[in-house]
C-alpha cells in the first residue's frame, strides 16, 4: 500500500519543487547524518523516530509537530523505512519553508532513501533495493528519476 501510494503520487504530474532542489535537500540530510540508518537520518534533521503500534488504521507513519516521527511496526522493514522517509521529507520541506505538494514529498523520500550517487552504481533495481532497504518497485522508480536527472 505505501509503495502504491508513492507511485501514484509520483506519477500524478503534480510536483512543483525543482528536481535539483529535491536532490540538494536529500544531499543536505545525508551530509548531516552520522549514517544512513533511519534513526540517524531522522536525528540529523532534529527528529526522533519511534515505532508505535497504536497508529490509527490506515496510517503507516505520522509526523508530530514536535519532530517525532511515528511508524507502524511491520515485518516488512522496507515498508517501515519508506514510511519513515515520507514523514522525514514532510519535516524537511516544512522546516525549509519550501512550498511543495505531496508528490514532492514522495520524490524527496526516494532521494533521501537512495541518494543519486548510490543509485548510479547499480544497474538492477533489486541490487539497489538490497543496498538501501527500499522496496524493489520504489528502487526501480528511483532509478528512473536519477536517469531523468542526467548530470544534475
mmCIF file of C-alpha atoms in Angstrom:
data_model
loop_
_atom_site.group_PDB
_atom_site.id
_atom_site.type_symbol
_atom_site.label_atom_id
_atom_site.label_comp_id
_atom_site.label_asym_id
_atom_site.label_seq_id
_atom_site.Cartn_x
_atom_site.Cartn_y
_atom_site.Cartn_z
ATOM 1 C CA UNK A 1 0.000 0.000 0.000
ATOM 2 C CA UNK A 2 2.741 2.525 0.833
ATOM 3 C CA UNK A 3 4.637 1.782 -2.365
ATOM 4 C CA UNK A 4 1.462 2.035 -4.434
ATOM 5 C CA UNK A 5 0.601 5.398 -2.861
ATOM 6 C CA UNK A 6 4.104 6.671 -3.553
ATOM 7 C CA UNK A 7 3.994 5.621 -7.191
ATOM 8 C CA UNK A 8 0.528 7.091 -7.695
ATOM 9 C CA UNK A 9 1.649 10.443 -6.314
ATOM 10 C CA UNK A 10 4.935 10.445 -8.243
ATOM 11 C CA UNK A 11 3.115 9.676 -11.483
ATOM 12 C CA UNK A 12 0.456 12.348 -10.867
ATOM 13 C CA UNK A 13 2.495 15.095 -12.513
ATOM 14 C CA UNK A 14 1.776 17.336 -9.541
ATOM 15 C CA UNK A 15 5.335 18.062 -8.436
ATOM 16 C CA UNK A 16 6.190 21.757 -8.087
ATOM 17 C CA UNK A 17 9.640 21.587 -6.495
ATOM 18 C CA UNK A 18 12.577 21.609 -8.917
ATOM 19 C CA UNK A 19 14.293 18.219 -9.133
ATOM 20 C CA UNK A 20 17.638 19.876 -8.433
ATOM 21 C CA UNK A 21 16.339 21.271 -5.151
ATOM 22 C CA UNK A 22 14.945 17.876 -4.165
ATOM 23 C CA UNK A 23 18.376 16.336 -4.759
ATOM 24 C CA UNK A 24 20.123 19.149 -2.867
ATOM 25 C CA UNK A 25 17.828 18.683 0.128
ATOM 26 C CA UNK A 26 18.488 14.943 0.124
ATOM 27 C CA UNK A 27 22.234 15.599 -0.049
ATOM 28 C CA UNK A 28 21.892 18.003 2.880
ATOM 29 C CA UNK A 29 20.186 15.359 5.011
ATOM 30 C CA UNK A 30 22.914 12.827 4.235
ATOM 31 C CA UNK A 31 25.708 15.341 4.843
ATOM 32 C CA UNK A 32 24.372 15.902 8.353
ATOM 33 C CA UNK A 33 23.660 12.250 9.203
ATOM 34 C CA UNK A 34 26.149 10.040 11.003
ATOM 35 C CA UNK A 35 24.988 7.073 8.891
ATOM 36 C CA UNK A 36 22.229 6.033 6.504
ATOM 37 C CA UNK A 37 20.231 4.375 9.277
ATOM 38 C CA UNK A 38 16.664 5.540 9.728
ATOM 39 C CA UNK A 39 17.445 6.769 13.229
ATOM 40 C CA UNK A 40 20.498 8.770 12.128
ATOM 41 C CA UNK A 41 18.722 10.337 9.145
ATOM 42 C CA UNK A 42 15.937 11.491 11.456
ATOM 43 C CA UNK A 43 18.325 12.712 14.151
ATOM 44 C CA UNK A 44 20.318 14.684 11.574
ATOM 45 C CA UNK A 45 17.237 16.805 10.951
ATOM 46 C CA UNK A 46 16.236 17.144 14.590
ATOM 47 C CA UNK A 47 13.620 14.397 14.537
ATOM 48 C CA UNK A 48 13.150 11.358 16.706
ATOM 49 C CA UNK A 49 11.963 8.057 15.229
ATOM 50 C CA UNK A 50 9.579 5.886 17.237
ATOM 51 C CA UNK A 51 7.830 2.657 16.343
ATOM 52 C CA UNK A 52 4.203 2.862 17.503
ATOM 53 C CA UNK A 53 1.634 0.104 17.073
ATOM 54 C CA UNK A 54 -1.156 2.439 18.182
ATOM 55 C CA UNK A 55 -1.217 4.492 14.966
ATOM 56 C CA UNK A 56 -4.729 4.759 13.514
ATOM 57 C CA UNK A 57 -5.683 2.102 10.984
ATOM 58 C CA UNK A 58 -4.597 3.123 7.508
ATOM 59 C CA UNK A 59 -1.624 5.180 8.704
ATOM 60 C CA UNK A 60 1.853 3.765 8.192
ATOM 61 C CA UNK A 61 3.548 6.852 9.602
ATOM 62 C CA UNK A 62 2.789 10.141 11.278
ATOM 63 C CA UNK A 63 4.834 13.295 11.813
ATOM 64 C CA UNK A 64 4.122 15.209 15.007
ATOM 65 C CA UNK A 65 4.738 18.958 15.254
ATOM 66 C CA UNK A 66 7.409 18.223 17.854
ATOM 67 C CA UNK A 67 9.531 16.445 15.248
ATOM 68 C CA UNK A 68 8.655 12.955 16.428
ATOM 69 C CA UNK A 69 8.147 10.535 13.557
ATOM 70 C CA UNK A 70 5.943 7.584 14.373
ATOM 71 C CA UNK A 71 5.909 4.482 12.173
ATOM 72 C CA UNK A 72 3.746 1.401 12.451
ATOM 73 C CA UNK A 73 5.719 -1.761 13.246
ATOM 74 C CA UNK A 74 5.825 -4.173 10.292
ATOM 75 C CA UNK A 75 7.665 -7.374 9.479
ATOM 76 C CA UNK A 76 8.440 -5.710 6.164
ATOM 77 C CA UNK A 77 11.302 -3.413 7.151
ATOM 78 C CA UNK A 78 11.314 -1.797 3.688
ATOM 79 C CA UNK A 79 7.725 -0.669 4.224
ATOM 80 C CA UNK A 80 8.630 0.868 7.584
ATOM 81 C CA UNK A 81 11.647 2.633 6.079
ATOM 82 C CA UNK A 82 9.564 4.096 3.278
ATOM 83 C CA UNK A 83 7.012 5.405 5.793
ATOM 84 C CA UNK A 84 9.820 6.996 7.832
ATOM 85 C CA UNK A 85 11.367 8.592 4.736
ATOM 86 C CA UNK A 86 7.982 10.008 3.779
ATOM 87 C CA UNK A 87 7.424 11.633 7.167
ATOM 88 C CA UNK A 88 11.016 12.897 7.317
ATOM 89 C CA UNK A 89 10.510 14.513 3.908
ATOM 90 C CA UNK A 90 7.434 16.344 5.176
ATOM 91 C CA UNK A 91 9.632 17.670 8.009
ATOM 92 C CA UNK A 92 12.464 18.762 5.707
ATOM 93 C CA UNK A 93 10.128 20.696 3.409
ATOM 94 C CA UNK A 94 8.268 22.322 6.298
ATOM 95 C CA UNK A 95 11.434 23.259 8.165
ATOM 96 C CA UNK A 96 12.833 24.765 4.979
ATOM 97 C CA UNK A 97 9.543 26.554 4.310
ATOM 98 C CA UNK A 98 9.510 25.090 0.796
ATOM 99 C CA UNK A 99 6.135 25.222 -0.940
ATOM 100 C CA UNK A 100 5.505 21.655 -2.033
ATOM 101 C CA UNK A 101 2.950 19.037 -2.975
ATOM 102 C CA UNK A 102 2.511 15.527 -1.671
ATOM 103 C CA UNK A 103 4.166 14.262 -4.861
ATOM 104 C CA UNK A 104 7.234 16.350 -3.957
ATOM 105 C CA UNK A 105 7.291 14.699 -0.540
ATOM 106 C CA UNK A 106 7.494 11.296 -2.178
ATOM 107 C CA UNK A 107 10.210 12.494 -4.571
ATOM 108 C CA UNK A 108 12.290 13.710 -1.629
ATOM 109 C CA UNK A 109 11.621 10.497 0.298
ATOM 110 C CA UNK A 110 13.072 8.481 -2.570
ATOM 111 C CA UNK A 111 16.000 10.871 -2.953
ATOM 112 C CA UNK A 112 16.871 10.553 0.740
ATOM 113 C CA UNK A 113 16.336 6.796 0.685
ATOM 114 C CA UNK A 114 18.536 6.278 -2.368
ATOM 115 C CA UNK A 115 20.984 9.139 -2.981
ATOM 116 C CA UNK A 116 21.722 9.637 -6.677
ATOM 117 C CA UNK A 117 25.436 8.822 -6.325
ATOM 118 C CA UNK A 118 24.473 5.446 -4.880
ATOM 119 C CA UNK A 119 21.783 4.849 -7.500
ATOM 120 C CA UNK A 120 24.293 5.401 -10.301
ATOM 121 C CA UNK A 121 26.402 2.500 -9.008
ATOM 122 C CA UNK A 122 23.676 -0.050 -9.763
ATOM 123 C CA UNK A 123 22.163 -1.394 -12.953
ATOM 124 C CA UNK A 124 19.398 -3.516 -11.410
ATOM 125 C CA UNK A 125 16.593 -2.312 -9.123
ATOM 126 C CA UNK A 126 16.910 -5.430 -6.979
ATOM 127 C CA UNK A 127 20.510 -4.583 -6.176
ATOM 128 C CA UNK A 128 19.577 -1.007 -5.283
ATOM 129 C CA UNK A 129 16.701 -2.264 -3.135
ATOM 130 C CA UNK A 130 19.062 -4.582 -1.271
ATOM 131 C CA UNK A 131 21.575 -1.774 -0.726
ATOM 132 C CA UNK A 132 19.028 0.778 0.503
ATOM 133 C CA UNK A 133 16.340 -1.255 2.240
ATOM 134 C CA UNK A 134 13.699 0.188 -0.079
ATOM 135 C CA UNK A 135 11.006 -1.898 -1.784
ATOM 136 C CA UNK A 136 12.018 -3.146 -5.252
ATOM 137 C CA UNK A 137 9.325 -1.165 -7.063
ATOM 138 C CA UNK A 138 10.470 2.029 -5.317
ATOM 139 C CA UNK A 139 14.110 1.329 -6.183
ATOM 140 C CA UNK A 140 13.028 0.897 -9.813
ATOM 141 C CA UNK A 141 11.210 4.259 -9.766
ATOM 142 C CA UNK A 142 14.179 5.982 -8.128
ATOM 143 C CA UNK A 143 16.488 4.667 -10.830
ATOM 144 C CA UNK A 144 14.196 6.227 -13.447
ATOM 145 C CA UNK A 145 14.208 9.512 -11.525
ATOM 146 C CA UNK A 146 18.004 9.619 -11.446
ATOM 147 C CA UNK A 147 18.248 8.727 -15.135
ATOM 148 C CA UNK A 148 15.898 11.628 -15.920
ATOM 149 C CA UNK A 149 18.156 13.989 -13.954
ATOM 150 C CA UNK A 150 21.014 13.481 -16.341
ATOM 151 C CA UNK A 151 24.100 15.227 -14.968
ATOM 152 C CA UNK A 152 22.427 17.225 -12.190
#
